[in-house]
Structure formats: structure tokens, C-alpha cells
């Protein structure tokens, strides 16, 4: 089965903690993306990566960090610097790193709640 | 402000009726895509229309694109209760590698 997996499905964080969300794909896609979705709203881009060992900030990168050491994996760390991290986090990938004429495949999401 | 915005924010119809959602954007694009999201799930790609195309069909879906008005519409014909979901348009910024999603239209199809 090809696709994108995200884990965990639900994550609870205490104030001041860093947490890491996992995203793995076996679609052999070059580009991967992290989005944040708040209730009743659209998706906002946090980080994206077009190739291994390279990534770019999106529109709301502050308080987040990523790595891209392997083509299949693009983990997102939500640091204590992110003041309002409670949200639904979605990972996506696409085959074309130029982002032209291609669709994004999404994982099932991780719901992060700060206690 | 976001690149793409959907209208209406919410739409409630009876099964069998057609549903039309609109998307407006602000700058030139390479392509526009429509996605569907069931509650609490990831997004699923529905259809992609390129800037040089005016209309595209996929099953019960029909998408139009008017680049002069910077707008697109998604028509779902003969809707079913299973079509109940949120629908988002996504646009790129011409020559960039990022996609911008609107805030979505929440469609409720009553059986």
C-alpha cells in the first residue's frame, strides 16, 4: 500500500515541552509539506521540502522546526516557542518538487492539544 | 491575506440537488486545485485545472476557471449524503512552489 502515514493520531503536550510529529511516505515523492489547520479554517503552510537535506519556511514557521534526512521522512517538531500549538497538523507530499501541475497527497493528520 | 477564498462558507442542500462552490484568488496562477476533507481527516485531491484550461470534468464534478475574473467554481451534480464534507480550493503563486488553501466551503447534504 502506498501512501502517507502520520503518527500519533492524537498528541497531548504540556506547557514548555517540545514534541515531534512523524510523517512518512512510501510514494517516492520528492516534495513534502507540513500544514496547520485551526477549527473552521483553511490550511496554513509551516515548512516544505523539495529535496533531501533542504527545506524552506512557509508562512507560519515560527516555533516549529523540521528535518529531511531521508526522502521518506519529514518530521515536525513543535517547540516551546510556539505559543498556541493546539491545532490539527497535516503532512502532504507531491511528486513534482517544482510544485507545477501536481496534486498533493495528504496524511490522516495529528491532533495536538496543549494541556 | 490568503490567496484563495471560497464562497459560501456553508451550504446545505437536499440529496439529489446540485451544489456549487466558488473560489476567488488574487494573483496569477499556474493551476488551481480542489480538495475535499471529511471531518477530522486528511484532504483528498479532487481535480486540478491548469491556467490555460476553462473547464474540466471528473465524474459528477465539474470545475470551471475564469482567469480574467480570478475565480473558479466547483459543481457537484446529483449530490449524495456521502458528499457531506468541506471543500477547499488551492492555488499556487505563479513560479513558486507553495500552495495556498482557502478557508473552505462546508457542504451538508441531507438525505
Coordinates of N, CA and C in Angstrom, one line a residue:
Chain A
X1 N 0.8 -1.2 0.0 CA 0.0 0.0 0.0 C 0.9 1.2 0.0
X2 N 0.6 2.1 -1.0 CA 1.4 3.4 -1.0 C 0.6 4.4 -0.3
X3 N 1.3 5.3 0.4 CA 0.6 6.4 1.0 C 1.5 7.2 2.0
X4 N 0.8 8.0 2.7 CA 1.5 8.8 3.8 C 0.9 8.5 5.1
X5 N 1.8 8.3 6.1 CA 1.3 8.0 7.4 C 1.8 9.1 8.3
X6 N 1.0 9.4 9.3 CA 1.3 10.3 10.4 C 1.1 9.7 11.7
X7 N 2.0 9.9 12.6 CA 1.8 9.4 14.0 C 2.3 10.4 15.0
X8 N 1.7 10.5 16.2 CA 0.5 9.7 16.5 C -0.7 10.4 16.0
X9 N -1.9 9.8 16.2 CA -3.1 10.4 15.7 C -3.5 11.6 16.7
X10 N -3.3 11.3 18.0 CA -3.6 12.3 19.0 C -2.4 12.5 19.8
X11 N -2.1 13.8 20.2 CA -0.9 14.1 21.0 C -1.2 15.2 22.0
X12 N -0.8 14.9 23.2 CA -1.0 15.9 24.2 C 0.3 16.4 24.7
X13 N 0.4 17.7 24.8 CA 1.7 18.3 25.2 C 1.5 19.2 26.5
X14 N 2.4 19.2 27.4 CA 2.4 20.1 28.5 C 3.1 21.4 28.1
X15 N 2.8 22.4 28.8 CA 3.4 23.7 28.6 C 4.9 23.6 28.7
X16 N 5.7 24.1 27.8 CA 7.1 24.1 27.8 C 7.8 22.9 27.2
X17 N 7.0 22.0 26.8 CA 7.6 20.8 26.2 C 7.7 20.9 24.7
X18 N 8.8 20.2 24.1 CA 8.9 20.1 22.7 C 8.2 18.7 22.3
X19 N 7.6 18.7 21.2 CA 7.0 17.4 20.7 C 7.3 17.2 19.3
X20 N 7.5 16.0 18.8 CA 7.8 15.7 17.4 C 6.7 14.9 16.8
X21 N 6.2 15.4 15.6 CA 5.2 14.7 14.9 C 5.8 14.0 13.7
X22 N 5.4 12.7 13.5 CA 6.1 11.9 12.5 C 5.3 12.0 11.2
X23 N 6.0 12.0 10.0 CA 5.4 11.9 8.7 C 6.3 11.0 7.8
X24 N 5.7 10.0 7.3 CA 6.4 9.0 6.5 C 5.6 8.8 5.2
X25 N 6.3 8.7 4.0 CA 5.7 8.4 2.8 C 6.5 7.4 2.0
X26 N 5.8 6.5 1.3 CA 6.4 5.5 0.5 C 6.0 5.7 -1.0
X27 N 5.7 6.9 -1.3 CA 5.3 7.2 -2.7 C 6.4 7.6 -3.6
X28 N 7.6 7.7 -3.0 CA 8.8 8.1 -3.7 C 8.7 9.6 -4.2
X29 N 7.9 10.4 -3.4 CA 7.8 11.8 -3.8 C 9.0 12.6 -3.3
X30 N 9.4 13.6 -4.1 CA 10.5 14.4 -3.7 C 10.0 15.5 -2.7
X31 N 8.8 16.1 -2.9 CA 8.4 17.2 -2.1 C 7.5 16.8 -1.0
X32 N 7.7 17.4 0.2 CA 6.9 17.2 1.4 C 6.6 18.5 2.0
X33 N 5.4 18.5 2.7 CA 4.9 19.8 3.3 C 4.3 19.5 4.6
X34 N 4.3 20.5 5.5 CA 3.6 20.5 6.8 C 2.6 21.7 6.8
X35 N 1.4 21.4 7.1 CA 0.3 22.4 7.3 C -0.3 22.4 8.7
X36 N -0.7 23.5 9.1 CA -1.5 23.6 10.3 C -2.9 24.0 10.0
X37 N -3.9 23.4 10.6 CA -5.3 23.7 10.4 C -6.0 24.0 11.7
X38 N -6.5 25.2 11.9 CA -7.3 25.6 13.1 C -8.8 25.4 12.8
X39 N -9.6 25.2 13.8 CA -11.0 24.9 13.6 C -11.7 25.8 12.7
X40 N -12.4 25.3 11.7 CA -13.2 26.1 10.8 C -12.4 26.9 9.8
X41 N -11.1 26.6 9.7 CA -10.2 27.4 8.9 C -9.5 26.5 7.8
X42 N -8.9 27.2 6.9 CA -8.1 26.5 5.9 C -6.7 26.1 6.4
X43 N -5.9 25.6 5.5 CA -4.6 25.2 5.9 C -3.5 26.3 5.7
X44 N -2.6 26.3 6.7 CA -1.5 27.3 6.6 C -0.2 26.5 6.5
X45 N 0.7 26.9 5.6 CA 1.9 26.2 5.4 C 3.0 26.6 6.4
X46 N 3.5 25.5 7.1 CA 4.5 25.7 8.1 C 5.9 25.6 7.5
X47 N 6.2 24.5 6.9 CA 7.5 24.2 6.2 C 7.3 23.4 5.0
X48 N 8.2 23.4 4.0 CA 8.1 22.5 2.9 C 9.6 22.1 2.5
X49 N 9.7 21.0 1.9 CA 11.0 20.5 1.5 C 10.9 19.9 0.1
X50 N 11.8 20.3 -0.8 CA 11.7 19.9 -2.2 C 12.7 18.7 -2.4
X51 N 13.6 18.6 -1.5 CA 14.7 17.6 -1.7 C 15.3 17.2 -0.4
X52 N 15.9 16.1 -0.3 CA 16.6 15.7 0.9 C 17.6 16.7 1.3
X53 N 17.7 16.9 2.7 CA 18.6 17.9 3.3 C 18.4 19.3 2.9
X54 N 17.2 19.6 2.5 CA 16.8 21.0 2.1 C 15.4 21.2 2.5
X55 N 15.1 22.4 3.1 CA 13.7 22.7 3.4 C 13.6 24.2 3.5
X56 N 12.4 24.7 3.4 CA 12.1 26.1 3.3 C 11.0 26.5 4.3
X57 N 11.0 27.7 4.9 CA 10.0 28.2 5.8 C 8.7 28.5 4.9
X58 N 7.6 28.2 5.6 CA 6.3 28.6 5.0 C 5.9 29.9 5.6
X59 N 4.6 30.1 5.7 CA 4.1 31.3 6.2 C 4.0 31.4 7.8
X60 N 4.1 30.3 8.5 CA 4.0 30.4 9.9 C 5.0 29.5 10.6
X61 N 6.3 29.6 10.2 CA 7.3 28.7 10.7 C 7.8 29.0 12.1
X62 N 7.5 30.1 12.7 CA 8.0 30.5 14.0 C 7.5 29.5 15.0
X63 N 8.4 28.9 15.8 CA 8.1 28.0 16.9 C 8.1 26.5 16.4
X64 N 8.4 26.3 15.1 CA 8.5 25.0 14.6 C 9.8 24.7 14.0
X65 N 10.2 23.4 13.9 CA 11.4 23.0 13.2 C 11.2 21.7 12.5
X66 N 12.0 21.5 11.4 CA 11.8 20.2 10.6 C 13.2 19.7 10.3
X67 N 13.3 18.5 9.8 CA 14.5 17.9 9.2 C 14.1 17.1 8.0
X68 N 15.0 16.9 7.1 CA 14.7 16.0 5.9 C 16.0 15.2 5.6
X69 N 16.2 14.2 6.5 CA 17.4 13.4 6.3 C 17.2 12.3 5.4
X70 N 16.0 11.9 5.2 CA 15.6 10.8 4.3 C 14.5 11.2 3.4
X71 N 14.4 10.7 2.2 CA 13.4 11.1 1.3 C 12.0 10.8 1.8
X72 N 11.9 9.7 2.6 CA 10.6 9.2 3.0 C 10.1 9.9 4.2
X73 N 10.9 10.6 4.9 CA 10.6 11.1 6.3 C 10.7 12.6 6.4
X74 N 9.7 13.3 7.0 CA 9.8 14.7 7.2 C 9.2 15.1 8.6
X75 N 9.9 14.8 9.7 CA 9.3 15.1 11.0 C 9.2 16.6 11.3
X76 N 8.2 16.9 12.1 CA 7.9 18.3 12.5 C 8.1 18.3 14.0
X77 N 8.9 19.2 14.5 CA 9.0 19.5 16.0 C 8.3 20.8 16.3
X78 N 7.4 20.7 17.3 CA 6.7 21.8 17.8 C 7.4 22.2 19.1
X79 N 8.0 23.3 19.0 CA 8.9 23.7 20.2 C 8.1 24.5 21.2
X80 N 8.7 24.7 22.4 CA 8.0 25.5 23.4 C 7.8 27.0 23.0
X81 N 8.5 27.4 22.0 CA 8.4 28.8 21.5 C 7.1 29.0 20.7
X82 N 6.5 27.9 20.3 CA 5.2 28.1 19.6 C 4.1 28.3 20.7
X83 N 3.5 29.5 20.7 CA 2.7 30.0 21.8 C 1.3 29.4 21.8
X84 N 0.8 29.0 20.7 CA -0.5 28.5 20.6 C -0.5 27.2 19.7
X85 N 0.0 26.1 20.1 CA 0.2 25.0 19.2 C -1.0 24.1 19.0
X86 N -2.0 24.3 19.8 CA -3.2 23.4 19.7 C -3.8 23.5 18.3
X87 N -3.8 22.5 17.5 CA -4.3 22.5 16.2 C -4.3 21.1 15.6
X88 N -4.7 21.0 14.3 CA -4.7 19.8 13.6 C -3.5 20.0 12.6
X89 N -2.6 19.0 12.6 CA -1.4 19.1 11.7 C -1.5 18.1 10.6
X90 N -1.3 18.6 9.4 CA -1.4 17.7 8.2 C -0.1 17.7 7.4
X91 N 0.4 16.5 7.1 CA 1.6 16.4 6.3 C 1.1 16.0 4.8
X92 N 1.8 16.4 3.8 CA 1.5 16.1 2.5 C 2.7 15.9 1.6
X93 N 2.6 15.3 0.5 CA 3.7 15.1 -0.4 C 3.3 15.3 -1.8
X94 N 4.2 15.6 -2.7 CA 3.8 15.7 -4.1 C 5.0 15.2 -4.9
X95 N 4.8 14.7 -6.1 CA 5.8 14.1 -6.9 C 6.7 15.2 -7.6
X96 N 6.2 16.4 -7.8 CA 6.9 17.3 -8.6 C 7.5 18.4 -7.6
X97 N 8.8 18.5 -7.4 CA 9.3 19.5 -6.4 C 9.1 20.9 -6.9
X98 N 8.9 21.1 -8.2 CA 8.6 22.5 -8.6 C 7.2 22.9 -8.3
X99 N 6.4 22.0 -7.9 CA 5.0 22.3 -7.5 C 4.1 22.7 -8.6
X100 N 4.6 22.3 -9.9 CA 3.7 22.7 -11.0 C 2.9 21.5 -11.4
X101 N 1.6 21.8 -11.7 CA 0.7 20.8 -12.3 C 0.7 19.5 -11.5
X102 N 0.7 19.5 -10.2 CA 0.7 18.3 -9.5 C -0.2 18.4 -8.3
X103 N -0.6 17.3 -7.8 CA -1.5 17.2 -6.7 C -0.7 16.8 -5.4
X104 N -1.3 17.2 -4.3 CA -0.7 16.8 -3.0 C -1.5 15.7 -2.4
X105 N -0.7 14.7 -1.9 CA -1.3 13.6 -1.2 C -1.2 13.9 0.3
X106 N -2.2 13.7 1.0 CA -2.2 14.1 2.4 C -2.3 12.9 3.4
X107 N -1.6 13.0 4.5 CA -1.8 12.0 5.6 C -3.0 12.2 6.3
X108 N -3.3 11.4 7.3 CA -4.6 11.5 8.1 C -4.6 12.5 9.1
X109 N -3.4 13.1 9.4 CA -3.3 14.2 10.4 C -3.0 13.8 11.8
X110 N -2.5 14.7 12.6 CA -2.2 14.6 14.0 C -2.9 15.7 14.7
X111 N -3.7 15.4 15.7 CA -4.4 16.5 16.5 C -3.6 16.7 17.8
X112 N -3.0 17.9 17.9 CA -2.1 18.2 19.0 C -2.9 19.1 20.0
X113 N -2.9 18.8 21.2 CA -3.6 19.6 22.3 C -2.6 19.9 23.4
X114 N -2.6 21.2 23.7 CA -1.7 21.6 24.9 C -2.5 21.6 26.1
X115 N -2.0 20.9 27.1 CA -2.7 20.7 28.4 C -2.5 21.9 29.3
Chain B
X1 N -3.2 38.3 3.7 CA -4.4 37.7 3.4 C -4.2 36.5 2.5
X2 N -5.1 35.5 2.6 CA -4.9 34.3 1.8 C -5.1 34.5 0.3
X3 N -4.5 33.6 -0.5 CA -4.6 33.7 -1.9 C -6.0 33.3 -2.4
X4 N -6.5 32.2 -1.8 CA -7.8 31.7 -2.3 C -8.9 31.8 -1.2
X5 N -10.1 32.2 -1.6 CA -11.2 32.2 -0.6 C -12.4 31.6 -1.3
X6 N -13.1 30.7 -0.5 CA -14.2 30.0 -1.0 C -15.5 30.7 -0.6
X7 N -16.5 30.5 -1.4 CA -17.8 31.1 -1.1 C -18.9 30.2 -1.6
X8 N -20.0 29.8 -0.9 CA -20.2 30.3 0.5 C -19.4 29.6 1.5
X9 N -19.4 30.0 2.8 CA -18.7 29.3 3.8 C -19.4 28.0 4.2
X10 N -20.8 28.0 4.1 CA -21.5 26.8 4.4 C -22.7 26.7 3.4
X11 N -23.0 25.4 3.1 CA -24.1 25.2 2.1 C -24.8 23.9 2.5
X12 N -26.1 24.0 2.6 CA -26.9 22.9 3.0 C -28.0 22.6 1.9
X13 N -28.0 21.4 1.4 CA -28.9 21.0 0.3 C -29.5 19.7 0.5
X14 N -30.5 19.3 -0.3 CA -31.1 18.0 -0.2 C -30.4 17.1 -1.2
X15 N -30.4 15.8 -0.8 CA -29.8 14.8 -1.7 C -30.4 14.9 -3.1
X16 N -29.6 14.8 -4.1 CA -30.1 14.9 -5.5 C -30.0 16.3 -6.1
X17 N -29.9 17.3 -5.3 CA -29.7 18.6 -5.8 C -28.2 18.8 -6.2
X18 N -28.0 19.9 -6.9 CA -26.6 20.3 -7.3 C -26.0 21.2 -6.3
X19 N -24.7 21.1 -6.1 CA -24.0 22.1 -5.2 C -23.0 22.8 -5.9
X20 N -23.0 24.1 -5.8 CA -22.0 25.0 -6.4 C -21.2 25.7 -5.4
X21 N -19.9 25.7 -5.5 CA -19.0 26.4 -4.6 C -18.0 27.2 -5.5
X22 N -17.7 28.4 -5.0 CA -16.8 29.3 -5.7 C -15.5 29.6 -5.0
X23 N -14.5 29.9 -5.8 CA -13.2 30.2 -5.2 C -12.7 31.5 -5.9
X24 N -12.2 32.5 -5.2 CA -11.6 33.6 -5.8 C -10.2 33.7 -5.3
X25 N -9.3 34.2 -6.2 CA -7.9 34.3 -5.8 C -7.4 35.7 -6.3
X26 N -6.1 36.0 -5.9 CA -5.7 37.4 -6.1 C -4.6 37.6 -7.1
X27 N -3.8 36.5 -7.3 CA -2.6 36.8 -8.3 C -2.6 35.7 -9.4
X28 N -1.8 35.8 -10.3 CA -1.7 34.9 -11.4 C -1.3 33.5 -10.8
X29 N -1.8 32.5 -11.5 CA -1.5 31.1 -11.0 C -1.1 30.2 -12.2
X30 N -0.4 29.1 -11.8 CA -0.2 28.0 -12.8 C -1.3 27.1 -12.9
X31 N -1.9 26.7 -11.7 CA -3.0 25.9 -11.7 C -3.8 26.1 -10.4
X32 N -5.0 25.6 -10.4 CA -5.9 25.6 -9.3 C -6.4 24.2 -9.0
X33 N -6.5 23.9 -7.7 CA -6.9 22.5 -7.4 C -8.0 22.6 -6.4
X34 N -8.9 21.6 -6.4 CA -9.9 21.4 -5.4 C -9.7 20.1 -4.6
X35 N -9.9 20.3 -3.3 CA -9.7 19.2 -2.4 C -11.0 19.0 -1.5
X36 N -11.1 17.8 -1.0 CA -12.2 17.5 -0.1 C -11.7 17.0 1.2
X37 N -12.3 17.4 2.3 CA -11.9 17.0 3.6 C -13.1 16.5 4.4
X38 N -13.2 15.2 4.8 CA -14.2 14.8 5.7 C -13.7 15.2 7.1
X39 N -14.7 15.3 8.0 CA -14.4 15.8 9.3 C -13.3 15.1 10.0
X40 N -12.3 15.8 10.4 CA -11.2 15.2 11.2 C -10.2 14.3 10.4
X41 N -10.3 14.4 9.1 CA -9.4 13.6 8.3 C -8.5 14.5 7.4
X42 N -7.6 13.8 6.7 CA -6.8 14.5 5.7 C -7.6 14.9 4.5
X43 N -6.9 15.7 3.6 CA -7.5 16.1 2.4 C -7.3 15.1 1.3
X44 N -8.3 15.1 0.4 CA -8.3 14.2 -0.8 C -8.4 15.1 -2.0
X45 N -7.4 14.9 -2.9 CA -7.4 15.7 -4.2 C -8.6 15.3 -5.0
X46 N -9.3 16.3 -5.6 CA -10.5 16.0 -6.4 C -10.1 16.3 -7.9
X47 N -9.6 17.5 -8.2 CA -9.4 17.8 -9.6 C -8.4 19.0 -9.7
X48 N -7.7 19.0 -10.7 CA -6.7 20.1 -11.0 C -7.1 20.7 -12.3
X49 N -7.1 22.0 -12.4 CA -7.3 22.7 -13.6 C -6.2 23.7 -13.9
X50 N -5.6 23.7 -15.1 CA -4.5 24.5 -15.4 C -5.0 25.9 -15.8
X51 N -4.1 26.8 -15.8 CA -4.4 28.2 -16.1 C -4.9 28.4 -17.5
X52 N -4.5 27.5 -18.4 CA -4.9 27.6 -19.8 C -6.2 26.8 -20.1
X53 N -6.8 26.2 -19.1 CA -8.0 25.4 -19.3 C -9.2 26.2 -18.7
X54 N -10.3 26.0 -19.3 CA -11.5 26.7 -18.9 C -12.5 25.9 -18.1
X55 N -12.5 24.6 -18.4 CA -13.5 23.7 -17.8 C -12.9 22.3 -17.8
X56 N -13.2 21.5 -16.7 CA -12.8 20.2 -16.5 C -13.8 19.4 -15.8
X57 N -14.0 18.1 -16.2 CA -15.0 17.2 -15.6 C -14.3 16.0 -15.0
X58 N -14.9 15.5 -14.0 CA -14.5 14.2 -13.4 C -15.7 13.6 -12.7
X59 N -16.3 12.6 -13.3 CA -17.5 12.0 -12.8 C -18.6 13.1 -12.6
X60 N -19.1 13.2 -11.3 CA -20.1 14.2 -11.0 C -19.6 15.6 -10.8
X61 N -18.3 15.8 -10.9 CA -17.7 17.1 -10.6 C -17.4 17.8 -11.9
X62 N -17.7 19.1 -11.8 CA -17.4 20.0 -13.0 C -16.7 21.2 -12.4
X63 N -15.5 21.5 -12.9 CA -14.8 22.7 -12.4 C -14.6 23.7 -13.6
X64 N -14.8 25.0 -13.3 CA -14.5 26.0 -14.3 C -13.5 26.9 -13.8
X65 N -12.8 27.6 -14.7 CA -11.8 28.6 -14.3 C -11.9 29.8 -15.2
X66 N -12.0 30.9 -14.6 CA -12.0 32.2 -15.3 C -10.8 33.0 -14.8
X67 N -9.8 33.0 -15.6 CA -8.5 33.7 -15.1 C -8.7 35.2 -15.2
X68 N -9.6 35.7 -16.1 CA -9.8 37.2 -16.2 C -10.5 37.7 -14.9
X69 N -11.3 36.8 -14.3 CA -12.0 37.2 -13.1 C -11.3 36.7 -11.8
X70 N -10.3 35.9 -12.1 CA -9.6 35.2 -11.0 C -10.5 34.4 -10.1
X71 N -11.3 33.6 -10.7 CA -12.2 32.8 -10.0 C -12.4 31.4 -10.6
X72 N -12.9 30.5 -9.7 CA -13.2 29.1 -10.1 C -14.4 28.7 -9.4
X73 N -15.1 27.7 -10.0 CA -16.3 27.1 -9.4 C -16.2 25.6 -9.5
X74 N -16.7 25.0 -8.4 CA -16.8 23.5 -8.4 C -18.3 23.2 -8.3
X75 N -18.8 22.4 -9.2 CA -20.2 22.0 -9.3 C -20.2 20.5 -9.0
X76 N -21.0 20.1 -8.0 CA -21.2 18.7 -7.7 C -22.7 18.4 -8.1
X77 N -22.9 17.5 -9.1 CA -24.2 17.3 -9.6 C -24.8 16.1 -8.9
X78 N -26.1 16.0 -8.8 CA -26.8 14.9 -8.1 C -26.2 14.5 -6.8
X79 N -26.1 15.4 -5.9 CA -25.3 15.2 -4.7 C -25.9 14.1 -3.8
X80 N -25.0 13.5 -3.1 CA -25.4 12.4 -2.2 C -25.0 12.7 -0.8
X81 N -25.6 12.0 0.2 CA -25.2 12.3 1.6 C -23.7 12.1 1.8
X82 N -23.1 11.2 1.1 CA -21.7 10.9 1.3 C -20.8 12.1 0.8
X83 N -21.4 13.0 0.1 CA -20.7 14.2 -0.4 C -20.5 15.2 0.8
X84 N -21.1 15.0 1.9 CA -21.0 15.9 3.0 C -19.6 16.0 3.5
X85 N -19.0 17.2 3.4 CA -17.6 17.4 3.7 C -17.3 18.9 3.5
X86 N -16.0 19.2 3.8 CA -15.5 20.6 3.5 C -14.7 20.5 2.2
X87 N -14.9 21.5 1.4 CA -14.2 21.6 0.1 C -13.3 22.8 0.0
X88 N -12.1 22.6 -0.4 CA -11.1 23.7 -0.4 C -10.5 23.8 -1.8
X89 N -10.3 25.1 -2.2 CA -9.5 25.3 -3.4 C -8.1 25.7 -2.9
X90 N -7.2 25.3 -3.8 CA -5.7 25.6 -3.5 C -5.1 26.2 -4.8
X91 N -4.4 27.2 -4.6 CA -3.7 27.9 -5.7 C -2.2 28.0 -5.4
X92 N -1.4 28.0 -6.5 CA 0.0 28.3 -6.3 C 0.2 29.8 -6.6
X93 N 1.3 30.3 -6.2 CA 1.7 31.6 -6.7 C 2.6 31.4 -7.9
X94 N 2.3 32.1 -9.0 CA 3.0 31.8 -10.2 C 4.5 31.8 -10.0
X95 N 5.1 30.7 -10.5 CA 6.6 30.5 -10.3 C 7.0 30.1 -8.9
X96 N 6.2 29.9 -8.0 CA 6.6 29.5 -6.7 C 6.1 28.0 -6.4
X97 N 6.6 27.5 -5.4 CA 6.4 26.1 -5.1 C 5.4 25.8 -3.9
X98 N 4.7 26.9 -3.6 CA 3.8 26.7 -2.4 C 2.4 26.8 -2.9
X99 N 1.5 26.1 -2.1 CA 0.1 26.1 -2.4 C -0.6 26.9 -1.3
X100 N -1.6 27.7 -1.6 CA -2.4 28.4 -0.7 C -3.8 27.9 -0.7
X101 N -4.3 27.5 0.5 CA -5.7 27.0 0.6 C -6.6 28.1 1.2
X102 N -7.8 28.1 0.7 CA -8.8 28.9 1.3 C -9.4 28.3 2.6
X103 N -10.4 29.0 3.1 CA -10.9 28.5 4.4 C -12.0 27.5 4.2
X104 N -12.4 27.2 3.0 CA -13.3 26.1 2.7 C -14.8 26.4 2.7
X105 N -15.5 25.6 2.0 CA -17.0 25.6 2.0 C -17.4 24.3 2.7
X106 N -18.2 24.4 3.7 CA -18.7 23.2 4.4 C -20.0 22.9 3.8
X107 N -20.1 21.7 3.1 CA -21.3 21.2 2.5 C -22.0 20.2 3.3
X108 N -23.3 20.3 3.5 CA -24.1 19.4 4.2 C -25.2 18.9 3.2
X109 N -25.2 17.6 2.9 CA -26.2 17.1 2.0 C -27.1 16.2 2.9
X110 N -28.4 16.7 2.9 CA -29.3 16.0 3.8 C -30.0 14.9 3.0
X111 N -30.1 13.7 3.7 CA -30.7 12.5 3.0 C -32.2 12.7 2.9

